[in-house]
Coordinates of C-alpha atoms in Angstrom, one line a residue:
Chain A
X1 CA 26.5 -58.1 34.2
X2 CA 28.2 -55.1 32.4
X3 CA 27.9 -55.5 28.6
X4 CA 31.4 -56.8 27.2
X5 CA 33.7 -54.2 25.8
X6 CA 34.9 -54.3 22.2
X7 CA 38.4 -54.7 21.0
X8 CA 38.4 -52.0 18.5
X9 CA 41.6 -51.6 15.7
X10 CA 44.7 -51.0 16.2
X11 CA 44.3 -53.7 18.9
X12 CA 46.7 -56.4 18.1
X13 CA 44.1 -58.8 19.6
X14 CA 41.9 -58.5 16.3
X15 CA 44.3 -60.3 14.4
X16 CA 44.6 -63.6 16.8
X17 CA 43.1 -66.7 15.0
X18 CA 40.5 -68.4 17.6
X19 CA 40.3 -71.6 18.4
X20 CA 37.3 -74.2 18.0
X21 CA 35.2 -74.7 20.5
X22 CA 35.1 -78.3 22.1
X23 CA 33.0 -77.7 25.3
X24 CA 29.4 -77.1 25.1
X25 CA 29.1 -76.4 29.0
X26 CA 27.1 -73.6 31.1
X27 CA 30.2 -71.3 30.3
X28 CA 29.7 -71.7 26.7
X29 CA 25.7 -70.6 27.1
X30 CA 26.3 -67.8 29.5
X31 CA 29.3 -66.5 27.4
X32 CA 27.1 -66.9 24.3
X33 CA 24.0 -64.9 26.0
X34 CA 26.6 -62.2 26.7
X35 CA 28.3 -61.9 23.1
X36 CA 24.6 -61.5 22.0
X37 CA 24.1 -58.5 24.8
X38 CA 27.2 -57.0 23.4
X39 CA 25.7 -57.4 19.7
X40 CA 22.7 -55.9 20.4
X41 CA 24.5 -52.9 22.4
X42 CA 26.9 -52.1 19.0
X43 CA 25.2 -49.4 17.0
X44 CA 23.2 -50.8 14.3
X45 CA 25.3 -54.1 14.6
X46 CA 24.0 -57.0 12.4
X47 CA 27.0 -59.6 13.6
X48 CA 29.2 -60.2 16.5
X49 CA 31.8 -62.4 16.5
X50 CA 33.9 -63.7 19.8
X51 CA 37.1 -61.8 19.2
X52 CA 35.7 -59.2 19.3
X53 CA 34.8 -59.2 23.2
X54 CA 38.3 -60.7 23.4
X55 CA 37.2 -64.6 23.5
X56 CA 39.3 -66.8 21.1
X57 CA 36.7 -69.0 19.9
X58 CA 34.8 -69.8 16.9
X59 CA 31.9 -68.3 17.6
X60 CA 29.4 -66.0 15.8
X61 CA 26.4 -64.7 15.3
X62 CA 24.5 -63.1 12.6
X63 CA 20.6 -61.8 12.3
X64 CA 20.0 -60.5 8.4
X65 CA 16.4 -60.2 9.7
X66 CA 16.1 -56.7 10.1
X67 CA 17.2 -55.3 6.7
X68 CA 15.3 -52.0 5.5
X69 CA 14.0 -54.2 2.5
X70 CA 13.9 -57.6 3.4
X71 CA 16.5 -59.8 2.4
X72 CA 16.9 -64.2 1.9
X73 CA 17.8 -65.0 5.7
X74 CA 17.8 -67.8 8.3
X75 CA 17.0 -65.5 11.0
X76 CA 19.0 -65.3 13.8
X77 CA 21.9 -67.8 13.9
X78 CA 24.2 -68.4 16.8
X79 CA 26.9 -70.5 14.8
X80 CA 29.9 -72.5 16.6
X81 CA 32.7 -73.8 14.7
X82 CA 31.6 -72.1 11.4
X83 CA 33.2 -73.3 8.0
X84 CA 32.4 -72.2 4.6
X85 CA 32.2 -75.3 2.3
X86 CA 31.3 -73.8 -1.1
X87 CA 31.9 -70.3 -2.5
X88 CA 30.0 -68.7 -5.4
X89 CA 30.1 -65.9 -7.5
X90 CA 31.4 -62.7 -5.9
X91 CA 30.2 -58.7 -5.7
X92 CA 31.2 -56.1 -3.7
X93 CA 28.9 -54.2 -1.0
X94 CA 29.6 -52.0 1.9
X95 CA 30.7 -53.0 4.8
X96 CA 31.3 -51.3 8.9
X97 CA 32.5 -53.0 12.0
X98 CA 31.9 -52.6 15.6
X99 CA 35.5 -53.0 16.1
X100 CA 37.1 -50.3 13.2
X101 CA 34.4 -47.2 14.2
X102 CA 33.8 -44.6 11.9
X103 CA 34.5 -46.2 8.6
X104 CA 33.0 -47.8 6.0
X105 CA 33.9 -49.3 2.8
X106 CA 33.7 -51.6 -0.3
X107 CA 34.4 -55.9 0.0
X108 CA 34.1 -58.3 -2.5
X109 CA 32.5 -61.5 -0.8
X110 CA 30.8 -64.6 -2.3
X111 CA 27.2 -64.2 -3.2
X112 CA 26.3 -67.8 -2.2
X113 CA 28.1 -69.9 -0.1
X114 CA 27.6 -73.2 1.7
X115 CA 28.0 -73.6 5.6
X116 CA 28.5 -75.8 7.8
X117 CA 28.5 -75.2 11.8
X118 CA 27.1 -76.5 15.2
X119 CA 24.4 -74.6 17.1
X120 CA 25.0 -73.3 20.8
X121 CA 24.3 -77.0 22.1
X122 CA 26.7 -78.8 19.6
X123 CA 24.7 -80.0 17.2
X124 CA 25.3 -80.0 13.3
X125 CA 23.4 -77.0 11.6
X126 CA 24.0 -76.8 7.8
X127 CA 23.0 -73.6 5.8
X128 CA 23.1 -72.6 1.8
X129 CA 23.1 -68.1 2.3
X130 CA 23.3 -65.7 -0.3
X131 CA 23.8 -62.0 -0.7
X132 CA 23.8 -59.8 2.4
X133 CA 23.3 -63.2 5.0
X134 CA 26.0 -65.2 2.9
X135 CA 28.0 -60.9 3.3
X136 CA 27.4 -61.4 7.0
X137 CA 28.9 -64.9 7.4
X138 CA 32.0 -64.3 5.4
X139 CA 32.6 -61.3 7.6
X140 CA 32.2 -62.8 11.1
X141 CA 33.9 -66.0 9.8
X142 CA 37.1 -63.8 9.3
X143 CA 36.8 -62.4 12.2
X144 CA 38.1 -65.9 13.7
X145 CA 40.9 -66.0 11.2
X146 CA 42.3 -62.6 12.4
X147 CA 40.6 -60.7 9.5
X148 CA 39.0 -57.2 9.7
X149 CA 37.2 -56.3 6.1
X150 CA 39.7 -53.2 6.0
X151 CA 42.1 -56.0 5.0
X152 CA 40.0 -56.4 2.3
X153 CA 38.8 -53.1 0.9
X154 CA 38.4 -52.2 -2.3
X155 CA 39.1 -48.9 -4.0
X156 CA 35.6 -47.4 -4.5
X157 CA 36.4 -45.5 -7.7
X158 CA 38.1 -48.8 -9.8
X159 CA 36.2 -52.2 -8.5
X160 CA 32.4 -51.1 -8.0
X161 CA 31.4 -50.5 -11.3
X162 CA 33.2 -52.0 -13.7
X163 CA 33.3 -55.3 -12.3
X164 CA 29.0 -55.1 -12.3
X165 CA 29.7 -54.5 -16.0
X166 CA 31.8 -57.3 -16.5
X167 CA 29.6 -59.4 -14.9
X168 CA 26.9 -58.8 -16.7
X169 CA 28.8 -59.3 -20.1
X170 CA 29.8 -62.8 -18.5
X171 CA 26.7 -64.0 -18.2
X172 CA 25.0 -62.7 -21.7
X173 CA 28.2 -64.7 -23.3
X174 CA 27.3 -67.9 -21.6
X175 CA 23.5 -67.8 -22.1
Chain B
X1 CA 47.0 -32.6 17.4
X2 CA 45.9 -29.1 16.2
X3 CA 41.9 -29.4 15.1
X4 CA 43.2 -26.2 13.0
X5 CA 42.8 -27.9 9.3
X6 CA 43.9 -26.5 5.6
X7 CA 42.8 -27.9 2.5
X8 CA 45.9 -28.3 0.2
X9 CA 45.2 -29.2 -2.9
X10 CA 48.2 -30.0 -5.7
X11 CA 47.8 -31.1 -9.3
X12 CA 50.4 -31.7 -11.9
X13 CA 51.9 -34.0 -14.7
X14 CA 51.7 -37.6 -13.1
X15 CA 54.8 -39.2 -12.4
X16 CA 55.5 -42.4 -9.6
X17 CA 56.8 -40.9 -7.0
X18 CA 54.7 -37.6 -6.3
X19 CA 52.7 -38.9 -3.1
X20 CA 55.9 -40.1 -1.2
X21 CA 58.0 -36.7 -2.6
X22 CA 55.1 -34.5 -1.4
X23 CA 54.4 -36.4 2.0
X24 CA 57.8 -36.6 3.2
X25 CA 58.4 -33.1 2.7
X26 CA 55.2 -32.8 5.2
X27 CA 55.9 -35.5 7.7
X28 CA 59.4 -34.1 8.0
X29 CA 58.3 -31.1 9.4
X30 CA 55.4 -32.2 11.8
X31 CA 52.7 -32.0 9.3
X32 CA 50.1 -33.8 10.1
X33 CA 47.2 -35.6 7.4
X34 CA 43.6 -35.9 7.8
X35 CA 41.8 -37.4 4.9
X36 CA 43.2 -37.3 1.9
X37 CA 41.9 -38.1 -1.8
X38 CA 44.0 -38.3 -4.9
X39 CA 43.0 -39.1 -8.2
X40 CA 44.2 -39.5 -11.9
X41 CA 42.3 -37.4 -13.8
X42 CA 42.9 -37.2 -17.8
X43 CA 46.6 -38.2 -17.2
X44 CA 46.9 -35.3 -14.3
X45 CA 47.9 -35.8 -11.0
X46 CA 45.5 -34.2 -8.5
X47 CA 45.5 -34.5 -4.8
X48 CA 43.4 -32.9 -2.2
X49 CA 44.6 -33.6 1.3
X50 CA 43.3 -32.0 4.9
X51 CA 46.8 -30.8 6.6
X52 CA 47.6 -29.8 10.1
X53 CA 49.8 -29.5 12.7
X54 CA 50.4 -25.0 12.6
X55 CA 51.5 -24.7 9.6
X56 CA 49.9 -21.8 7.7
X57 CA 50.1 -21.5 3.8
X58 CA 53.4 -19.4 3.9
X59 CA 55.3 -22.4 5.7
X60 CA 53.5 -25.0 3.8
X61 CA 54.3 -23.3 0.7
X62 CA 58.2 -23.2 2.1
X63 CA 58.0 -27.3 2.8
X64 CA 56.5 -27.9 -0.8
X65 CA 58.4 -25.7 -3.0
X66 CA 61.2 -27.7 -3.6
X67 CA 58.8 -30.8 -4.8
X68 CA 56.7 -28.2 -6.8
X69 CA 59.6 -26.5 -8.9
X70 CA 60.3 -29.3 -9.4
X71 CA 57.9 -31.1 -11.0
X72 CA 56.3 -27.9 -12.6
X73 CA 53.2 -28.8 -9.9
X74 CA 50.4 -25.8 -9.2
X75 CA 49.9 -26.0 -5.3
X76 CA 46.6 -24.1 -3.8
X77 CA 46.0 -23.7 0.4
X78 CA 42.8 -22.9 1.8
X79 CA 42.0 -23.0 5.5
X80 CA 38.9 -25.3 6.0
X81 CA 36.5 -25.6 9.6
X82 CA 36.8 -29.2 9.2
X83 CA 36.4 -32.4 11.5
X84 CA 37.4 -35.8 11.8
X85 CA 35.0 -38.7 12.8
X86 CA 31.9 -37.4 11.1
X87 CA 31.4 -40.0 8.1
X88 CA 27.9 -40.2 7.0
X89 CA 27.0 -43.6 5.5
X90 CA 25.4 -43.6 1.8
X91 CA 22.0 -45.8 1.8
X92 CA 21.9 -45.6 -2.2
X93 CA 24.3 -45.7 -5.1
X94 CA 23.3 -44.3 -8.5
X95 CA 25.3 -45.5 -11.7
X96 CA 24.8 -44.0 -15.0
X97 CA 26.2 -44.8 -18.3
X98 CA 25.4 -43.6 -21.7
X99 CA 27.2 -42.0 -25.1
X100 CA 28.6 -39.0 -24.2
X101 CA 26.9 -35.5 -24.6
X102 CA 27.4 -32.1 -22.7
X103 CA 24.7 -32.1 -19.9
X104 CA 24.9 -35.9 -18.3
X105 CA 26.1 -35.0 -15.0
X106 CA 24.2 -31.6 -14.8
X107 CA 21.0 -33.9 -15.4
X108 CA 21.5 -36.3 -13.4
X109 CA 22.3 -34.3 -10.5
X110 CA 19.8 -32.2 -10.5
X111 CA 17.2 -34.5 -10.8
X112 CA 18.8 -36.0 -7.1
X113 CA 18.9 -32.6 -5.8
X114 CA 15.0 -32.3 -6.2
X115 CA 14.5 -35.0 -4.7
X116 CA 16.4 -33.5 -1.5
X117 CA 19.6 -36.2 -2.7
X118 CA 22.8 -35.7 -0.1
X119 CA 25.9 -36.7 -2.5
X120 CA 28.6 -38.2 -1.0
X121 CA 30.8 -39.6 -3.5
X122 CA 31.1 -38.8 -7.1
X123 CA 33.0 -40.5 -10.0
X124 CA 32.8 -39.5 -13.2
X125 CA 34.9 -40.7 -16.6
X126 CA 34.9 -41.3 -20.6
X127 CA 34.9 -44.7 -21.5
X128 CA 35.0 -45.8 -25.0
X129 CA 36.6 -44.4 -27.6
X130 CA 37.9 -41.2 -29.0
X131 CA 35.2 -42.4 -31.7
X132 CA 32.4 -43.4 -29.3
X133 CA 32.9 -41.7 -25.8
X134 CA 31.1 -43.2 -23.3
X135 CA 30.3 -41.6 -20.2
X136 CA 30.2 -43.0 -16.7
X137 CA 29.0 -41.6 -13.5
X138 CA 29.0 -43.3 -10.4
X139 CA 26.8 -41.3 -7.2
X140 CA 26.8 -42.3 -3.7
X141 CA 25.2 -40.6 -1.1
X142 CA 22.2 -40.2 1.1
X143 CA 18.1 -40.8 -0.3
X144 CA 15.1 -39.8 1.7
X145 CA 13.1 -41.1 -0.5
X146 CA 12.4 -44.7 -1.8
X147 CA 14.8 -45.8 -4.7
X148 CA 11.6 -46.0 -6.9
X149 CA 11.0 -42.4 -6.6
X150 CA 14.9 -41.9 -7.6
X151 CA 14.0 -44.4 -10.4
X152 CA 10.8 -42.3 -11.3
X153 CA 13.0 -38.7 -11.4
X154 CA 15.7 -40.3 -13.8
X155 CA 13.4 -42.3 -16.4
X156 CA 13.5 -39.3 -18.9
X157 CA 17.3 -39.9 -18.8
X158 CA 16.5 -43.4 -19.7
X159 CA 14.1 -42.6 -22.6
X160 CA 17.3 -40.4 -24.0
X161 CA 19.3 -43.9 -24.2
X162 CA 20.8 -43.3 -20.9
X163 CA 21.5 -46.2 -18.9
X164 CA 20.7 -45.9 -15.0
X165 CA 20.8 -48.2 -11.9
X166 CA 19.2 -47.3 -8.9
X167 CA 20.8 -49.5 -5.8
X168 CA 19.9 -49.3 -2.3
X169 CA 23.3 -49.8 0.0
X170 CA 22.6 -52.5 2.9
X171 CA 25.6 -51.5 5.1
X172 CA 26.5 -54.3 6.8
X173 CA 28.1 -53.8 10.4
X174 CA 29.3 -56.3 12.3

């Protein structure tokens, strides 16, 4: 079938919170082999999540495997019902979207967080990520909230390098 | 829209209210903004902002010259060939700290520039003190080479006492 089309900004769409999904039926699979179609059609597109094809449910996916260097990963991860149950430590990195084209910016995110989630068949996966993967959840997970990272952007010039700085003067106190 | 672009760039005393004065005066006349960049620099207002919508630098001088007498502001137009929608994407971010001294940025840059460097983005400031100025760079832009030959091409900045990181950028898209 034709590859599903992207909602892209200022659609109002973008900012409807999904719902969970409770039916793991042959809809589900053939909905979630098309999302992945559409993922691997976006230009360079690491992540996908369902509101973005205009399907209000909690689905994402994410595959940190193909990184110019290699980063920690799980690989590729269809995740249903995400939920992030710990937060750690936060940085900022840059960030695109299939659905705002032509930009790019600054977010802070979490460097480690703590998942929870079912797989594609409904059953419980559970995941610690960091860095770019842990980047890559947070992103798709707000997706389903009605978040796009341009809510979140951060001015280049103030937050980048001086909060590096202060980090690293954090952690030589406590050592 | 017109795809005929001017470059207007406007610097003055700071004061709240500049952007909004300076915008409205625009928007009320059918001036339309492109990207835009304003920045405090040593307790100056600056601004450079891509304008169109036919107005040449007579009638944009016309629009702005109530907001620049003003304010005592120095307004300067040049028409630009400019376009929208072409953002590159910076794959490494250089960061550079150190006491300050004439010669930091001129160093740093070149060194990038031999190594074929695109800049896109550059921050500089002084940190510190009036007693011990630091100086902080912050480079973002485009490597063709690995980081560790950008490494390699800064390290006599580091035996000076300069500090310098090296990053690679991992856009993520999704």
């Amino acid at each position: 079938m034709a590859i599903l089309e992207i909602l892209k900004v200022p659609d109002p769409r973008l900012k409807q919170v999904s719902e969970p999904v409770s039916e793991f039926d042959d809809v589900l699979q053939a909905f979630i082999d098309d999302l992945e179609e559409a993922r691997q059609d976006g230009p360079a597109a690491v992540g996908i999540a369902a509101p973005q094809v205009g399907m209000f449910k909690r689905i994402v996916i994410i595959d940190c495997s193909g990184t110019r260097k290699p980063v920690p990963n799980h690989g590729h991860l269809i995740l249903v019902n995400p939920e992030i149950t710990h937060w750690e430590g936060y940085e900022p990195g840059r960030e695109g979207c299939l659905s705002v084209p032509d930009y790019t910016g600054n977010v802070i995110r979490a460097t480690h967080i703590k998942l929870s989630a079912l797989d594609r068949h409904g059953e419980p996966l559970e995941f610690e990520m960091e860095g770019y993967e842990a980047r890559a959840a947070q992103h798709e997970i707000d997706h389903l909230d009605g978040m796009l990272f341009i809510d979140r952007v951060v001015s280049r010039r103030t937050d980048l390098f001086q909060r590096k700085v202060y980090q690293k003067g954090g952690k030589r106190k406590k050592g | 829209m017109s795809d005929k672009w001017q470059m207007l760039t406007l610097i003055g005393k700071d004061a709240p209210g500049i952007v909004a004065a300076v915008t409205s005066a625009l928007a009320d006349s059918g001036v339309s903004l492109g990207e835009t960049s304003m920045l405090r620099l040593g307790g100056n207002f600056t601004v450079m902002m891509m304008v169109s919508g036919g107005a040449d630098e007579a009638r944009l001088r016309e629009l702005l010259g109530p907001v620049i007498e003003a304010r005592g502001m120095c307004l300067h137009v040049d028409p630009i060939d400019a376009h929208l929608h072409e953002h590159l994407v910076p794959n490494v971010q250089v960061t550079v700290s150190g006491a300050d001294r004439v010669g930091i940025v001129a160093q740093v840059t070149a060194a990038l520039a031999e190594g074929g460097f695109n800049i896109l983005d550059l921050d500089s400031d002084v940190a510190g003190s009036a007693d011990e100025p630091v100086y902080i760079l912050l480079i973002t832009g485009i490597a063709t080479e690995p980081v560790e030959a950008i490494e390699r091409r800064l390290e006599p900045l580091r035996a000076d006492g300069v500090s310098v990181n090296v990053t690679p950028i991992e856009t993520y898209i999704g």
